[in-house]
Structure formats: structure tokens, C-alpha cells
């Protein structure tokens, strides 16, 4: 069990990083990585929501959808759960932890359409993870996202001062630098755990 | 709204991936062979068209406050339909695209078109918008998969075309494609995540270059026309 959890965690953070090897969550990754601070806020919010969503969706899937034979409604149910969850988290934080709420700001509602969140929930079902494994995969997947977005934000801050052809202005140069960071992450791909 | 203008917008001047720069996750992830690219593109095209039509049909009766929730339910419904159809009839495509078919739900292209276009336009216009935007998306996927497959593996039409027993199309993803050069000379790295980021980046750069050039040309033409007018006067 412990080995299993360690291998899931390492896999989610480094080897199968959500962004650099599975391409989940690229929109916020490219959109919110202008500054290291905002990237960090976004990453923390994603960890939080991914962990919560994994837990709640696993419970609903196992105890409601599958027994009733409604597994084909998974996609629909999960996206509604995630939307509701994000809304709840937003209200809860606003009331009880206003400091964190104002730090996360607009990133909270944006997480609903982050495909890493829906992706992790669907992958939990696909890989037949149990409850603990699902939650661990959700949280460590979020940590992988945080690592990727913070690293990339630091790269981007330096790219601003670089000289590149005019037509690469904006998104293209971002994608090219992301490609190089992805290349670095490929170094983990040969890693074998246990 | 005229159809010709919508066509040009969907494919070139307002292309969802290259100009609006949305819906990139799947674009980079699955474009490793022509089979995957075409399958994904057509799935999005179908879902986008259906959602556009339904959203524009119900645009007058949905309350403003909960419109996004309703859009998401409509989209998730169509995505589930396509997902189940693919699992039943083209299982190879379904397993190749994996989690990216259900993830069309959170593809910004579809919810973006519902919000930006279908809310304000008639059913007919929305239908064509769906088709042309979907075509624009499909074209980008096709270009990316062709480039990545050719440079990475040296083949064309992997999964979709088989030439072993005469030229024919395969729907079970088993075709090896047309071999152009031996796979061992290919830049395998282009079929990996690195290649996805790089190819899309270069493609968008080329698009920006072309758009800028055509804008400059138009400006020059307008200037020339003005000067001519002045001379005439």
C-alpha cells in the first residue's frame, strides 16, 4: 500500500507530470504563468480543488452512480460536481479565510474549466484507484501542476528580456520555452520505481 | 451574417487555435498520428455544431444568471453521446484518444462559441459557425499531426491508411501508413510532448507572420489607392 502510494505520488509529480507529459491543464498553465506569485496562487488553488474533487467524485461514483448503473453519466456528473465544489470552496474561503480568498482572487472560478481537474477525476475511474489512491493522485497531481507552473513562470520572466523574431511575440515563444521545459521533464521518463 | 465571411473567420482570421488560442490541451496531446488528429477534429466538429444549434435554439428562454451551467449540461450531454458512439463503433479511436474525449466538455472552444456567438445569433448562423469553427480546429489538428508524424516517424496517415495489401482505409487504427522514409531516421522526439509544444508554437508563429504580412499589404494597397485619388483630384 505504502509503495503503491509512493509510486503514484512520484509518477504524478515527476514522471507523468500533468502538464509536461499528459497535456492536462495547459490553458491556465499558459495563461497564468506571467508572474511567479500568481502562478504560485493558481497552483495552490489547483492542489486544493483537485484533492477535494478526487475525494468527492470517487465517493459519488462508487456509492451512487455505479450501483444505480448510471456510469455513463460520469462525465456530466463530474463536471457539475466540480463546478459546485469550486463555488462552495469560493464561498467557504470568502467567509472563513478571507486572506487566502483574496490571494487566489479570480483563479478560483477559472479552475472549473481546468481540464487537469476533470482529467484527474476521470483518470481515477479509468485506473480503478481506491479512495486513498484517488485522493493521493489528486493532491500529488496538483503538486506536479504547481511545480510545473512555478518553474515555467520563472523561465518566462527571463524570456521577456530575450531577443526573438517578431512573429514569435506572445504565445509562440511561450510554447517554445514550454517545449524546452518539457524536454527537461522527459529526463524523468525512464525512471523505474520498485 | 454571410456564410462566406463566417467560413473565412473560422478557418483563418478567427481560427480557434491559431488566433483565439483556446482549446490547446487536446491539440498538443493527441496529434501524434493522422488517425488521432482526424478523429478528434471530427468529434469536436460534431459536438460543436450540435451544441451551437441547441444553445441558439434555447437562447431566449434560459435565464441570464445560470446560462453557463446550462451550456455545460448541454455540452456534457453531447460529449457523452459521442463518447458512447465512439466506444461502440470505433473502439480503437476511443482508446487512442482516451481521456481527451470526455475532456471536450471543458474545451474552451465549445463554451466560448456558445457564450460569444450562439447567444446572440439565429439557429442557422450558429449552425454554420459550428461547422466552420470545427473545420478550423480540424485543419489545425490535421496539419499538426501530419507534420509531427512525418518528421517523427517518417510516415503519412498512420492508423488511417494501410498500403500492405493495396491502398485502403482502416478504421481500427491498425494501418501502418504510407512510409516515406525509414522510422529510424525520424526525429522521434517530435512525437513526444516536446514536439507538441514546439510544433504548435511554430505554427502559431507562422500564422502571426502571415496575418501581419497580409495586414501590411492591405494597408499599402489602401495607401496607394488614396494617393491615386489625390492625384486624380
GROMACS .gro file of C-alpha atoms in nm, chain A residues 27-103:
model
   77
   27UNK     CA    1  -0.478   2.674  -2.069
   28UNK     CA    2  -0.428   2.804  -1.712
   29UNK     CA    3  -0.067   2.693  -1.734
   30UNK     CA    4  -0.004   2.924  -2.028
   31UNK     CA    5  -0.249   3.192  -1.917
   32UNK     CA    6  -0.148   3.238  -1.553
   33UNK     CA    7   0.227   3.199  -1.571
   34UNK     CA    8   0.321   3.561  -1.632
   35UNK     CA    9   0.442   3.615  -1.278
   36UNK     CA   10   0.578   3.373  -1.021
   37UNK     CA   11   0.339   3.498  -0.749
   38UNK     CA   12   0.021   3.448  -0.946
   39UNK     CA   13   0.148   3.114  -1.073
   40UNK     CA   14   0.201   3.004  -0.714
   41UNK     CA   15  -0.152   3.115  -0.616
   42UNK     CA   16  -0.302   2.929  -0.907
   43UNK     CA   17  -0.103   2.617  -0.826
   44UNK     CA   18  -0.216   2.614  -0.462
   45UNK     CA   19  -0.579   2.661  -0.563
   46UNK     CA   20  -0.549   2.372  -0.810
   47UNK     CA   21  -0.398   2.138  -0.548
   48UNK     CA   22  -0.686   2.218  -0.317
   49UNK     CA   23  -0.961   2.165  -0.573
   50UNK     CA   24  -0.801   1.857  -0.728
   51UNK     CA   25  -0.773   1.685  -0.390
   52UNK     CA   26  -1.131   1.772  -0.294
   53UNK     CA   27  -1.272   1.679  -0.634
   54UNK     CA   28  -1.094   1.342  -0.635
   55UNK     CA   29  -1.240   1.255  -0.296
   56UNK     CA   30  -1.596   1.368  -0.361
   57UNK     CA   31  -1.620   1.233  -0.715
   58UNK     CA   32  -1.483   0.896  -0.603
   59UNK     CA   33  -1.748   0.872  -0.330
   60UNK     CA   34  -2.030   0.974  -0.563
   61UNK     CA   35  -1.911   0.744  -0.840
   62UNK     CA   36  -1.868   0.439  -0.616
   63UNK     CA   37  -2.174   0.477  -0.396
   64UNK     CA   38  -2.428   0.640  -0.625
   65UNK     CA   39  -2.350   0.616  -0.998
   66UNK     CA   40  -2.211   0.263  -1.023
   67UNK     CA   41  -2.472   0.089  -0.801
   68UNK     CA   42  -2.751   0.257  -0.996
   69UNK     CA   43  -2.599   0.159  -1.328
   70UNK     CA   44  -2.551   0.522  -1.429
   71UNK     CA   45  -2.180   0.504  -1.503
   72UNK     CA   46  -2.241   0.654  -1.849
   73UNK     CA   47  -2.339   0.979  -1.678
   74UNK     CA   48  -1.994   1.012  -1.518
   75UNK     CA   49  -1.872   1.300  -1.734
   76UNK     CA   50  -2.189   1.501  -1.679
   77UNK     CA   51  -2.198   1.430  -1.305
   78UNK     CA   52  -1.830   1.506  -1.253
   79UNK     CA   53  -1.831   1.842  -1.427
   80UNK     CA   54  -2.136   1.951  -1.226
   81UNK     CA   55  -1.973   1.832  -0.903
   82UNK     CA   56  -1.656   2.022  -0.986
   83UNK     CA   57  -1.849   2.340  -1.070
   84UNK     CA   58  -2.047   2.317  -0.747
   85UNK     CA   59  -1.734   2.235  -0.550
   86UNK     CA   60  -1.545   2.534  -0.682
   87UNK     CA   61  -1.838   2.756  -0.595
   88UNK     CA   62  -1.858   2.611  -0.242
   89UNK     CA   63  -1.485   2.645  -0.185
   90UNK     CA   64  -1.509   3.003  -0.300
   91UNK     CA   65  -1.790   3.084  -0.055
   92UNK     CA   66  -1.620   2.900   0.228
   93UNK     CA   67  -1.288   3.076   0.179
   94UNK     CA   68  -1.458   3.414   0.148
   95UNK     CA   69  -1.626   3.367   0.488
   96UNK     CA   70  -1.356   3.193   0.690
   97UNK     CA   71  -1.016   3.256   0.532
   98UNK     CA   72  -1.050   3.592   0.357
   99UNK     CA   73  -0.673   3.631   0.329
  100UNK     CA   74  -0.638   3.320   0.115
  101UNK     CA   75  -0.951   3.412  -0.078
  102UNK     CA   76  -0.817   3.748  -0.183
  103UNK     CA   77  -0.482   3.591  -0.266
   0.00000   0.00000   0.00000
